[in-house]
Coordinates of C-alpha atoms and ligand atoms in Angstrom, one line a residue:
X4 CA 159.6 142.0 80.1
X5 CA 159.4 143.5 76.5
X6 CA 161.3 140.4 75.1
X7 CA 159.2 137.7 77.2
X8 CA 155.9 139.4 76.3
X9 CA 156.7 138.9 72.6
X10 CA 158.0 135.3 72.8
X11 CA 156.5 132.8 70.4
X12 CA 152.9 131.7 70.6
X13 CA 151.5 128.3 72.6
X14 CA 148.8 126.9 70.6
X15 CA 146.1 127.8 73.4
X16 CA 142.3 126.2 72.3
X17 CA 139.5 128.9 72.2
X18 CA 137.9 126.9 74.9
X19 CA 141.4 127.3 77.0
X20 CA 141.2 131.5 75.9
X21 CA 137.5 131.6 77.3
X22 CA 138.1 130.1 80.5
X23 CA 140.5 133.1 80.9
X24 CA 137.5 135.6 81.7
X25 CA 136.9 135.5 85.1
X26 CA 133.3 135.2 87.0
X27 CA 134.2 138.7 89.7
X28 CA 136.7 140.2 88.6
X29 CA 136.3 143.8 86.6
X30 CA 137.4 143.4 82.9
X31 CA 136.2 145.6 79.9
X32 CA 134.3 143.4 77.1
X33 CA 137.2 143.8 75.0
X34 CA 140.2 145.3 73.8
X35 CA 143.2 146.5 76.4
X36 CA 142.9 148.0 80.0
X37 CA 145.3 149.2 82.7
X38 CA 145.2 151.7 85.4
X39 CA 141.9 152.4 87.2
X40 CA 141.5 155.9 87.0
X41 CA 139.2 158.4 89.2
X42 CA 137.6 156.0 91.2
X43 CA 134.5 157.3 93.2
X44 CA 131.0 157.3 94.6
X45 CA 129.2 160.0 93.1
X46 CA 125.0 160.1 93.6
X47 CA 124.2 156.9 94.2
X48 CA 126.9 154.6 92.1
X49 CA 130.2 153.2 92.4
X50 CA 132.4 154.7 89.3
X51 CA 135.2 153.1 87.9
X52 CA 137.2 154.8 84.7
X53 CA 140.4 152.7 83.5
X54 CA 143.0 153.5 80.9
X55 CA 141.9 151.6 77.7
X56 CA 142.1 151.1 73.9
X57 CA 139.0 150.8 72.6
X58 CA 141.1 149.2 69.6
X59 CA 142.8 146.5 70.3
X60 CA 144.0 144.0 73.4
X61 CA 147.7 146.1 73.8
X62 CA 148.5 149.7 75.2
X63 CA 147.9 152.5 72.6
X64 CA 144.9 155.2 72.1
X65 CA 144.4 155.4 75.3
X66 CA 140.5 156.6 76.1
X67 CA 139.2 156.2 79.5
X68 CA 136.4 153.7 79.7
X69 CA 134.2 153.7 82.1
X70 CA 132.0 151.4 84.2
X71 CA 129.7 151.9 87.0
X72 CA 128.2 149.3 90.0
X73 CA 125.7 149.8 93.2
X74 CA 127.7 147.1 95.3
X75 CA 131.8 147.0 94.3
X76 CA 130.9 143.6 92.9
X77 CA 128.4 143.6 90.1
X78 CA 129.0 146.3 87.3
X79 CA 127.6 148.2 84.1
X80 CA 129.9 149.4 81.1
X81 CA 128.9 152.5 80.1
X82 CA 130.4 154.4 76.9
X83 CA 133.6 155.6 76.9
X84 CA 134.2 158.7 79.1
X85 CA 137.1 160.6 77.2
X86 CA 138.8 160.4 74.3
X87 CA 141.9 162.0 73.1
X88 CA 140.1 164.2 70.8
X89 CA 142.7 168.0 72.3
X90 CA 146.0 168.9 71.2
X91 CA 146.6 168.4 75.1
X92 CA 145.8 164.7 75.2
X93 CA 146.0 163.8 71.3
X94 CA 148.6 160.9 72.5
X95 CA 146.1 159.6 74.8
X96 CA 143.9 160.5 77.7
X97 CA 146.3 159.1 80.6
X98 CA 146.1 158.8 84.2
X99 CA 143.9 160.9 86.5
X100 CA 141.9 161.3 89.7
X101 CA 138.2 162.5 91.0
X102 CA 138.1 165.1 93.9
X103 CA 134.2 165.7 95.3
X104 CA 134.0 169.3 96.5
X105 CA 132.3 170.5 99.3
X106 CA 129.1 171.2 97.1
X107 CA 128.8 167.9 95.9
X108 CA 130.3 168.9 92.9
X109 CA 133.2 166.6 90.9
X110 CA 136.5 167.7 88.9
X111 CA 138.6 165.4 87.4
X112 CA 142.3 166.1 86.8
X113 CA 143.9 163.5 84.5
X114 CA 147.3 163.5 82.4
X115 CA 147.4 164.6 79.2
X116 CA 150.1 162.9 76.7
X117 CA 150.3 165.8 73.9
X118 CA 151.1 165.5 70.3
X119 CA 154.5 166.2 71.0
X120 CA 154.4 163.2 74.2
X121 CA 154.8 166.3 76.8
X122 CA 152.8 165.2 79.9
X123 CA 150.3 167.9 80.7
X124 CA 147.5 168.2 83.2
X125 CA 144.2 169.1 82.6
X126 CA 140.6 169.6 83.8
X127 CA 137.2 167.7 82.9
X128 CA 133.9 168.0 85.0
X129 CA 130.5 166.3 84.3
X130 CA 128.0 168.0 81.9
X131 CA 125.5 167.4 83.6
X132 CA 126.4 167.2 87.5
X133 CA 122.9 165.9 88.1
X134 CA 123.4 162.9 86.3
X135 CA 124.5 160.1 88.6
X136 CA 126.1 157.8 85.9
X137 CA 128.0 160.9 84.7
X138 CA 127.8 160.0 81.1
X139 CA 129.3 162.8 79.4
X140 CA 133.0 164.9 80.5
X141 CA 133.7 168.2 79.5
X142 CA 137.0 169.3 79.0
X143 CA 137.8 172.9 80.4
X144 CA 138.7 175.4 78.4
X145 CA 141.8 176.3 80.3
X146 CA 143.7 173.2 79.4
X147 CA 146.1 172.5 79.8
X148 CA 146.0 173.5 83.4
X149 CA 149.4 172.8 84.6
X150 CA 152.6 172.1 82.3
X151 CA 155.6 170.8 83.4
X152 CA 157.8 173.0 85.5
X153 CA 161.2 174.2 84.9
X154 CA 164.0 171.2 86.1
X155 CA 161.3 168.5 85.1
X156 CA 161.6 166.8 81.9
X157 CA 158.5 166.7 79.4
X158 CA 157.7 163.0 79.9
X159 CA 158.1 162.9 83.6
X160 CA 155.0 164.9 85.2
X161 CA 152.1 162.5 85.5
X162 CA 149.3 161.2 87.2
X163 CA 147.4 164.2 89.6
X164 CA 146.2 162.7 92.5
X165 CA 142.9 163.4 94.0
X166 CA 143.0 166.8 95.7
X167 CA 142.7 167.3 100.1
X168 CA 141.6 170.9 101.6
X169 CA 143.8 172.7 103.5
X170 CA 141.6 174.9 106.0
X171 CA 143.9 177.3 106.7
X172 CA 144.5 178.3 103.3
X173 CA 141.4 178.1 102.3
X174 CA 142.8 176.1 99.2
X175 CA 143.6 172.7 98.0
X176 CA 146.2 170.4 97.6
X177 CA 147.5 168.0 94.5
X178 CA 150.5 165.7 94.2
X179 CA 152.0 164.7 90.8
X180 CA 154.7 162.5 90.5
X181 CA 158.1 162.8 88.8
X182 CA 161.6 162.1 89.2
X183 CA 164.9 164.1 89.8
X184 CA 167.9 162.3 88.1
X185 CA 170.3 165.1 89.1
X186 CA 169.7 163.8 92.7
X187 CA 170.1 160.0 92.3
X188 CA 167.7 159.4 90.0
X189 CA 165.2 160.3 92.9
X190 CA 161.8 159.5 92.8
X191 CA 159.6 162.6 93.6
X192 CA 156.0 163.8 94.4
X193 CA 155.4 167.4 93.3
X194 CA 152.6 169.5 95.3
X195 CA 150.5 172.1 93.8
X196 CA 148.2 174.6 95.2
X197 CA 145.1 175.5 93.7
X198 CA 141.7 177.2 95.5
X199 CA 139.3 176.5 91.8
X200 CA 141.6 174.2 90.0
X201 CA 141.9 175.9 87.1
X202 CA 145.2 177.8 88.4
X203 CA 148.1 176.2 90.3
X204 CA 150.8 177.6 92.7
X205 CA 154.1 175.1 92.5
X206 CA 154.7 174.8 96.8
X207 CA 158.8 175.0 97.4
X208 CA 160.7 171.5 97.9
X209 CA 158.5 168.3 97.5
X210 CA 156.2 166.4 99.6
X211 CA 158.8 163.6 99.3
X212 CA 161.5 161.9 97.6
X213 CA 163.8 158.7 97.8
X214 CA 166.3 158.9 96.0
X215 CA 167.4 155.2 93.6
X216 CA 163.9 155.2 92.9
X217 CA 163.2 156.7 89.4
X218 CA 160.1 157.9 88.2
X219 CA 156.8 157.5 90.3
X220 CA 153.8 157.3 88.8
X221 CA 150.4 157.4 90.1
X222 CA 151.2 158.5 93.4
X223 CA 148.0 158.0 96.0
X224 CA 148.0 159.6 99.1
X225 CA 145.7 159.9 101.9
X226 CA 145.1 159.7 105.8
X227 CA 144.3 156.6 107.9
X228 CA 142.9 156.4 111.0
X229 CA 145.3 154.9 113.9
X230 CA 142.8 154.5 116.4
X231 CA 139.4 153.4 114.4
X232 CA 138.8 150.9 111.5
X233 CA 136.9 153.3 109.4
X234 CA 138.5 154.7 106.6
X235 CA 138.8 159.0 106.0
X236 CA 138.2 160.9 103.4
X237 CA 141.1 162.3 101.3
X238 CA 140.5 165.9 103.0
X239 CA 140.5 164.6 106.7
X240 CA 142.0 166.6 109.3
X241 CA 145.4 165.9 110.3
X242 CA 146.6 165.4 114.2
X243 CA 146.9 162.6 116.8
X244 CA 145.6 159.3 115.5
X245 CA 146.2 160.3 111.9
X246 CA 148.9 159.2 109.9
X247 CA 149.4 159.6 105.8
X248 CA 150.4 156.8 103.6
X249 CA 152.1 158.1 100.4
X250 CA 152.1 155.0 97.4
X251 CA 153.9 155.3 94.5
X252 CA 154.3 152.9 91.5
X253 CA 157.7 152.3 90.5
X254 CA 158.1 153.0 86.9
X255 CA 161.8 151.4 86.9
X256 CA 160.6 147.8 88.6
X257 CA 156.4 147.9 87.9
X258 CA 155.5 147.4 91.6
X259 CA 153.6 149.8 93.7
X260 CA 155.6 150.5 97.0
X261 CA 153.8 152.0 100.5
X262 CA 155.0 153.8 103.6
X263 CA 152.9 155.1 106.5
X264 CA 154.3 158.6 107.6
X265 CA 153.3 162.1 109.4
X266 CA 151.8 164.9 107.0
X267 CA 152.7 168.6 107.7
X268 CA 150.7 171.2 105.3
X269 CA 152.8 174.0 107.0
X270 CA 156.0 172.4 105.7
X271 CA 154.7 171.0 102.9
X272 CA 156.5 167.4 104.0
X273 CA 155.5 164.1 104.6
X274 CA 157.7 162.1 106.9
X275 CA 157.9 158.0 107.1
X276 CA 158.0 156.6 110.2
X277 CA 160.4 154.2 109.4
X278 CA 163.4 155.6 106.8
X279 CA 164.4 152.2 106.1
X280 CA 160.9 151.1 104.8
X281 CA 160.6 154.4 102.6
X282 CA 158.8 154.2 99.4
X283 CA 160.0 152.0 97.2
X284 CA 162.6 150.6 99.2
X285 CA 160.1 148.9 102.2
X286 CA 156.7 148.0 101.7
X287 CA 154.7 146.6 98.9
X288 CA 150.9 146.7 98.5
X289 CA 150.8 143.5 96.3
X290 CA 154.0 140.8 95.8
X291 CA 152.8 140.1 92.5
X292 CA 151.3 141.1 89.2
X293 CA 149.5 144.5 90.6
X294 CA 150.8 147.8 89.7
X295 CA 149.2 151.4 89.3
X296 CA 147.1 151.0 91.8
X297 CA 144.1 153.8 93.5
X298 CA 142.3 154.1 96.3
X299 CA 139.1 156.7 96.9
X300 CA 137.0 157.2 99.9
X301 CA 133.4 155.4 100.5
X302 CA 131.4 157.4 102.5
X303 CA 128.4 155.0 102.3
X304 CA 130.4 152.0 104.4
X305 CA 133.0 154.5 105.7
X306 CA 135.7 152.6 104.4
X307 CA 138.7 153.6 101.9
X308 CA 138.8 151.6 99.0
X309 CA 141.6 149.9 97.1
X310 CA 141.8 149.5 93.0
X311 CA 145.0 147.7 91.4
X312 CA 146.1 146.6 88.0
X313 CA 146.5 143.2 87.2
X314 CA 148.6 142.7 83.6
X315 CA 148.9 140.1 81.8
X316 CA 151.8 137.6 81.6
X317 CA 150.8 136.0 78.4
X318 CA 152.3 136.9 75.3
X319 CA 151.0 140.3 73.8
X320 CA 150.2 137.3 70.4
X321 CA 148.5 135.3 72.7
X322 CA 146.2 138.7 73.8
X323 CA 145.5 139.7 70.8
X324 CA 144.1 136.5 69.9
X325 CA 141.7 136.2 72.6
X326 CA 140.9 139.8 72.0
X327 CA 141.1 141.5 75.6
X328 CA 144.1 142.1 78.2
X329 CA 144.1 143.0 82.1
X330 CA 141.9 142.5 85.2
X331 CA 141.7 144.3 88.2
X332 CA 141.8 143.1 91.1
X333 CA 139.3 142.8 93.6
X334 CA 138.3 146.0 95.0
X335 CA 140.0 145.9 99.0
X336 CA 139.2 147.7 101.9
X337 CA 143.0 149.4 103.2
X338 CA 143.1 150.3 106.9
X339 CA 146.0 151.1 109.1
X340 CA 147.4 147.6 111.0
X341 CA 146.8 148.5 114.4
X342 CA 148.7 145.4 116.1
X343 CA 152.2 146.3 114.3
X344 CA 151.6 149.7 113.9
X345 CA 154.0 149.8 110.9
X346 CA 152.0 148.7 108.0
X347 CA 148.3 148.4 106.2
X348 CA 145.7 145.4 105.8
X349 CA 144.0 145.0 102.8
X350 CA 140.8 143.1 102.0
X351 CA 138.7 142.7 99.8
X352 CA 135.7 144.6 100.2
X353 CA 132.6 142.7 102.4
X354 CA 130.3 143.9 99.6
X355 CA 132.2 140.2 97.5
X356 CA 130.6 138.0 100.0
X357 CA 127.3 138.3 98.5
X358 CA 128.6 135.8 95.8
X359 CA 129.3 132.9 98.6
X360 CA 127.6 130.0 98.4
X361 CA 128.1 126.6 99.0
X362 CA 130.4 126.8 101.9
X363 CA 132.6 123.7 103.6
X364 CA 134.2 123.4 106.3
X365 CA 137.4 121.4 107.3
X366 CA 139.0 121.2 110.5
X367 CA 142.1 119.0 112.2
X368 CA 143.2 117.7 108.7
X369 CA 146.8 116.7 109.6
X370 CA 149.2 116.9 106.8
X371 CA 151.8 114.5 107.7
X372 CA 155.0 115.8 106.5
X373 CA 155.9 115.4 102.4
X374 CA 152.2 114.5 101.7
X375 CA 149.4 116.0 99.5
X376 CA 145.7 116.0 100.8
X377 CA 143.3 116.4 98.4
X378 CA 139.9 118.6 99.3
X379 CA 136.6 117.3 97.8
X380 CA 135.1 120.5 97.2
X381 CA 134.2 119.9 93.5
X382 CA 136.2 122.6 92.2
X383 CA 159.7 124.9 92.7
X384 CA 162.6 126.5 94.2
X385 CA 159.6 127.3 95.4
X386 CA 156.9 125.0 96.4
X387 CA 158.6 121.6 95.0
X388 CA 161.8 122.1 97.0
X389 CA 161.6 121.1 100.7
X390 CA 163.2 121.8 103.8
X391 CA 163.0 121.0 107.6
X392 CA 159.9 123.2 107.9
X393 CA 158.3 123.8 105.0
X394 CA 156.8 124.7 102.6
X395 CA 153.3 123.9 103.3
X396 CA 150.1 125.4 102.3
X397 CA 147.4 125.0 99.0
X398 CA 147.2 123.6 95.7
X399 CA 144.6 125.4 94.0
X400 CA 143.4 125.4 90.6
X401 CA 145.1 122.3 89.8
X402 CA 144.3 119.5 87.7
X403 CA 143.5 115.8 88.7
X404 CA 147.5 114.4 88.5
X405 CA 148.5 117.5 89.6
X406 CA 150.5 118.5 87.0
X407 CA 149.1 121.9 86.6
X408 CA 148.7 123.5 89.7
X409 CA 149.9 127.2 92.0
X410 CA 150.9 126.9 95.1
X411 CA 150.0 129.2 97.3
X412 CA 152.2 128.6 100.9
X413 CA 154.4 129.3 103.7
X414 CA 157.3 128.4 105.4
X415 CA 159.5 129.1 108.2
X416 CA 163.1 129.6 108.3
X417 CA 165.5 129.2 111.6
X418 CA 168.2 131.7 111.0
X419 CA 171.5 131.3 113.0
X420 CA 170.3 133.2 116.3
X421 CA 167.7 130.5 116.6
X422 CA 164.8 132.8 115.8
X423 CA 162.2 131.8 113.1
X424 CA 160.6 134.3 110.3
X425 CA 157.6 133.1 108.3
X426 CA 157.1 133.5 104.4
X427 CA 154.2 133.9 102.8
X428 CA 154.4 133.2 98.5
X429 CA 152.9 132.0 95.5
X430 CA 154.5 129.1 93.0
X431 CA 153.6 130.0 90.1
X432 CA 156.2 127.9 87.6
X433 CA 154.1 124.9 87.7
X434 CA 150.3 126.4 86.3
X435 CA 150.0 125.6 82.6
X436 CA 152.7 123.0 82.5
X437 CA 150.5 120.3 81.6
X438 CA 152.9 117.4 80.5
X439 CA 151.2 116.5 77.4
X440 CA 151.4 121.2 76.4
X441 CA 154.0 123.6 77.5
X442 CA 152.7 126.9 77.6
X443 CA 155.8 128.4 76.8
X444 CA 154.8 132.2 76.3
X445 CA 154.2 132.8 79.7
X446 CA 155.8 134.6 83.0
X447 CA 156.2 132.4 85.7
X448 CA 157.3 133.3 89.0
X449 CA 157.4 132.7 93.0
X450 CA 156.4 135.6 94.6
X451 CA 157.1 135.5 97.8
X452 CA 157.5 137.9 101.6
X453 CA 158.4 138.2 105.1
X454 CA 155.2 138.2 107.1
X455 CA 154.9 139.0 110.7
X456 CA 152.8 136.3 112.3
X457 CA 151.2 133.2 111.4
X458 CA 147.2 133.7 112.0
X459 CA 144.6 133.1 109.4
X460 CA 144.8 133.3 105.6
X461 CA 142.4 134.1 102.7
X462 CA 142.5 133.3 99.4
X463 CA 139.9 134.3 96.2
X464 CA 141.1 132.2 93.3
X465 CA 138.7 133.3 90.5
X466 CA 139.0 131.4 86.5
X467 CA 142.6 132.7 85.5
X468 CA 143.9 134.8 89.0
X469 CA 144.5 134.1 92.5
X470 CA 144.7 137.1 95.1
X471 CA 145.5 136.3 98.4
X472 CA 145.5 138.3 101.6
X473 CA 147.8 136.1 104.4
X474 CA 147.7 137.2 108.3
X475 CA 144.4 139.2 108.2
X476 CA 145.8 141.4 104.9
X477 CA 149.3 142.0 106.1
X478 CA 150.8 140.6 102.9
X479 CA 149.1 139.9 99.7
X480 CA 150.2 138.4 96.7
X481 CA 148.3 138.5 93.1
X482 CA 148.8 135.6 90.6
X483 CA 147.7 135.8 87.0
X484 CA 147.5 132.2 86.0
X485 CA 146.9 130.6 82.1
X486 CA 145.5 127.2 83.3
X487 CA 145.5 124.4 80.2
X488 CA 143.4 121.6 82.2
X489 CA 142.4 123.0 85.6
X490 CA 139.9 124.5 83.7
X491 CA 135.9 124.3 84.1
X492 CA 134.7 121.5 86.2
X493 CA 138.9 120.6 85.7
X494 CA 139.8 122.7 88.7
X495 CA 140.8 121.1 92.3
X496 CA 142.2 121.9 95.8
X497 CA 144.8 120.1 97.7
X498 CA 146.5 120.7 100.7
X499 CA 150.0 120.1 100.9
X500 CA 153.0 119.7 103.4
X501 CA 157.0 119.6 101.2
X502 CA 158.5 119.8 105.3
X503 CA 160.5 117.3 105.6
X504 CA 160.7 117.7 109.5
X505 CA 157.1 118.7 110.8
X506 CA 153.6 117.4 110.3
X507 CA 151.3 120.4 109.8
X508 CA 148.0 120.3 111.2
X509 CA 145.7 122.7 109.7
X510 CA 142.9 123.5 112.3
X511 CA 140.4 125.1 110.4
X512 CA 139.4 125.9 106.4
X513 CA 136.6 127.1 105.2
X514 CA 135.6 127.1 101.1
X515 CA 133.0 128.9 99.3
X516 CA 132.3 128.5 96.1
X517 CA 132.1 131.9 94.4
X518 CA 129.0 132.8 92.0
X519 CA 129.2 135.0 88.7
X520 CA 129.2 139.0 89.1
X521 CA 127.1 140.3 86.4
X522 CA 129.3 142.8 84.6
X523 CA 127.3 143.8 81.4
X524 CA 126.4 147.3 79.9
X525 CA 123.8 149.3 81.2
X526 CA 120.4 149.9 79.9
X527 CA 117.4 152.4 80.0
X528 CA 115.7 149.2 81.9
X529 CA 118.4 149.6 84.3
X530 CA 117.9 153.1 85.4
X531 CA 114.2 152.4 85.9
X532 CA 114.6 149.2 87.8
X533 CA 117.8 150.2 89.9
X534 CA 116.2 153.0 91.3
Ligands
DQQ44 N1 149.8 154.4 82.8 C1 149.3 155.7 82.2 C2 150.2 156.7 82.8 C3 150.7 156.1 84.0 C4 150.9 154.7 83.6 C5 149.3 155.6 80.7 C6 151.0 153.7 84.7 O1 149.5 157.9 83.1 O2 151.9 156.7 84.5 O3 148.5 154.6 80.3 O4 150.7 152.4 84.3

């Protein structure tokens, strides 16, 4: 990745460059971002903190900025929130999570990289706690509250997750991730106790581990509801109709992996339901470019809410000429998949659909088999090769000639017992190959899944990334794209069927076009006219 991400330079046009911001999806104004940190609803607003350097478009002096949004969808940068300005963070202000106590009160654990790179955890609350935007952090004065324990080396104790009560004990719960290479180089969540969060008790064993699966960072976990499609807050009471889902993102391959289990505070253990789809070796949140990923509870709509990562796959040249790097994706709603039983849906959040407009509708187009359909709507290995049944699916943010263009598709393979599985990917190797440029300082890659069943699809392709959620959220797949023509007015849809044996009908699409989110720092006018 290192080695691709500094290739040489393709000569991109500014205008090319400033296409790349995209209309709804969260970016900082400049400069680098990656992990959204302590996301929450706090008095009023949306918060959103995310690792960033407010000095140049790659990693380094990590601050957390900070941004802040009535709706999920439109959003106001506000100053930066921390800065590594303590012995305990001098290396940068890392990862961290909000916890909302029972008073209405917020504390904010995040990672600490010291001056020496151990990885410490420490404390910050709000100043003011009346202040709904929750401009200004102070750090406690017992930092750093938790250094790493004997067995665990310096730089592998990061990322405190947001904290759930236990009742009985009166006290709460944290997990921090880690990893044990004298067991297999086994990924591991650490749990602490702590009843005011200033000191921590170090429970026996681990709320989990697997081992091949190196370090996890930013571990998330939480309860879901098995009977109900609200979401439940971090702290919800565990029992029938309750299961946890423990995330972690892999360090080792950059992809945040699921499982849905059973939580036992007695035992201090969380056990999957299925050992061979344990985490990191089963389920994926995201098939593509989405990593480090958080979710918090919204107890306005009830829902738990999903933030992910979205990297770049340009050259770190190419970023630092166009002055910013990373998205994140669009915020998704994450509730248990009560038709499997064994897995999530994702969404993205209902909140988005107030940018709609224009919609049209296509029914019975029939996709005779090896043709291309192309959708007035104004705007491979993988999808090039063909077989008996498939691949079919989209063409979206193509060009005219269709030389630039991702493919976003399925297709079905018979394996010897007769019985058919469906795949759901993205194509990816043939956006910014424009015949007369060849982009050559980017990533491309099919992306691809098993999916269950074939039912209904959607996809939000925004300026420069395509997310999209197949069989009502089972699978999703993120796709940062560098378009060279499909750009502006440039950009087209197509349907498309490379079967060689089926015609493909497809019954019913629908296509919106998708206005701007404002995303714009806040003002004095703001406060006085938001509320
Ligand atoms: N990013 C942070 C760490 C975390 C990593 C540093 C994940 O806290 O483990 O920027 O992308």
């Amino acid at each position: 990745m290192g080695l691709l991400r500094s290739s040489p330079s393709y000569p991109w046009t500014n205008s090319m460059l400033l296409w790349q911001r995209t209309a709804f999806h969260f970016q900082p104004q400049k400069n680098w971002m990656n992990d959204p940190n302590g996301p929450t609803y706090y008095r009023g607003w949306y918060h959103l903190f995310y690792q960033y350097n407010p000095a140049s478009a790659v990693w380094g002096n990590i601050t957390w900025g900070h941004a802040v949004s009535l709706d999920l969808v439109h959003w106001f940068y506000l100053p930066i929130a921390m800065v590594p300005d303590h012995w305990y963070d001098a290396n940068g202000v890392w990862t961290g999570s909000a916890t909302i106590l029972p008073d209405g009160r917020l504390a904010m654990l995040y990672t600490g990289s010291t001056a020496e790179l151990v990885q410490v955890q420490n404390l910050a609350f709000p100043a003011d706690q009346d202040d709904p935007l929750l401009l200004t952090w102070v750090k406690s004065e017992s930092n750093p509250v938790l250094v790493p324990p004997p067995g665990i080396a310096p730089k592998d104790f990061r990322d405190p997750t947001t904290a759930w009560y236990v009742p009985s004990e009166s006290a709460w719960r944290i997990a921090i991730g880690s990893k044990n290479d004298s067991q297999r180089h086994a990924g591991i969540a650490l749990v602490y106790r702590t009843s005011d969060f200033l000191s921590y008790e170090l429970l026996p064993g681990v709320l989990h581990s697997v081992a091949g699966t190196g370090m996890w960072e930013c571990v998330d976990f939480y309860p879901v509801s098995t009977e109900s499609a609200t979401g439940l807050d971090t702290s919800a009471a565990t029992g029938p109709g309750v299961k946890h889902v423990l995330k972690a993102s892999m360090d080792d391959d950059r992809n945040d992996y699921y499982a849905i289990g059973t939580y036992e505070a007695a035992t201090n253990a969380w056990v999957p339901d299925d050992p061979e789809k344990d985490v990191g070796i089963g389920l994926r949140y995201d098939y593509g470019m989405f990593y480090a990923s958080k979710t918090f509870y919204d107890p306005v709509k009830q829902r738990r809410v999903l933030w992910g990562w979205i990297g770049e796959t340009d050259s770190e040249r190419t970023d630092l000429r166009k002055g910013w790097a990373s998205l994140q994706t669009i915020p998704r709603t994450v509730l248990f998949d009560q038709q499997t039983g064994s897995n999530l849906l994702q969404w993205p959040v209902d909140d988005v659909e107030t940018l709609r407009s224009g919609s049209q509708e296509f029914s019975n187009i029939s996709i005779p088999a090896g043709s291309v359909v192309p959708l007035d709507c104004s705007t491979s290995g993988g999808a090039a090769g063909r077989g008996v049944l498939g691949p079919f699916g989209l063409l979206v943010l193509a060009d005219d000639d269709l030389s630039e263009q991702t493919a976003v598709y399925f297709y079905f393979v018979r394996s010897t017992d007769g019985s058919i599985s469906t795949h759901f990917c993205h194509d990816e190797l043939r956006h910014a190959c424009h015949p007369a440029l060849l982009a050559a300082d980017i990533v491309k890659r099919v992306y691809g899944s098993l999916v269950p069943v074939l039912d209904g699809e959607t996809l939000s392709v925004d300026h420069s990334v395509i997310e999209s959620f197949a069989q009502g959220g089972r699978t999703c797949i993120t796709s940062r794209v560098y378009p060279t023509s499909a750009t502006y007015g440039g950009g087209r849809l197509f349907l498309f069927n490379n079967a060689t044996g089926v015609d493909v009908t497809a019954k019913s699409l629908k296509i919106w076009q998708m206005g701007s989110a404002f995303i714009r720092p806040f003002s004095e006018h703001d406060s006085v006219s938001l509320h």
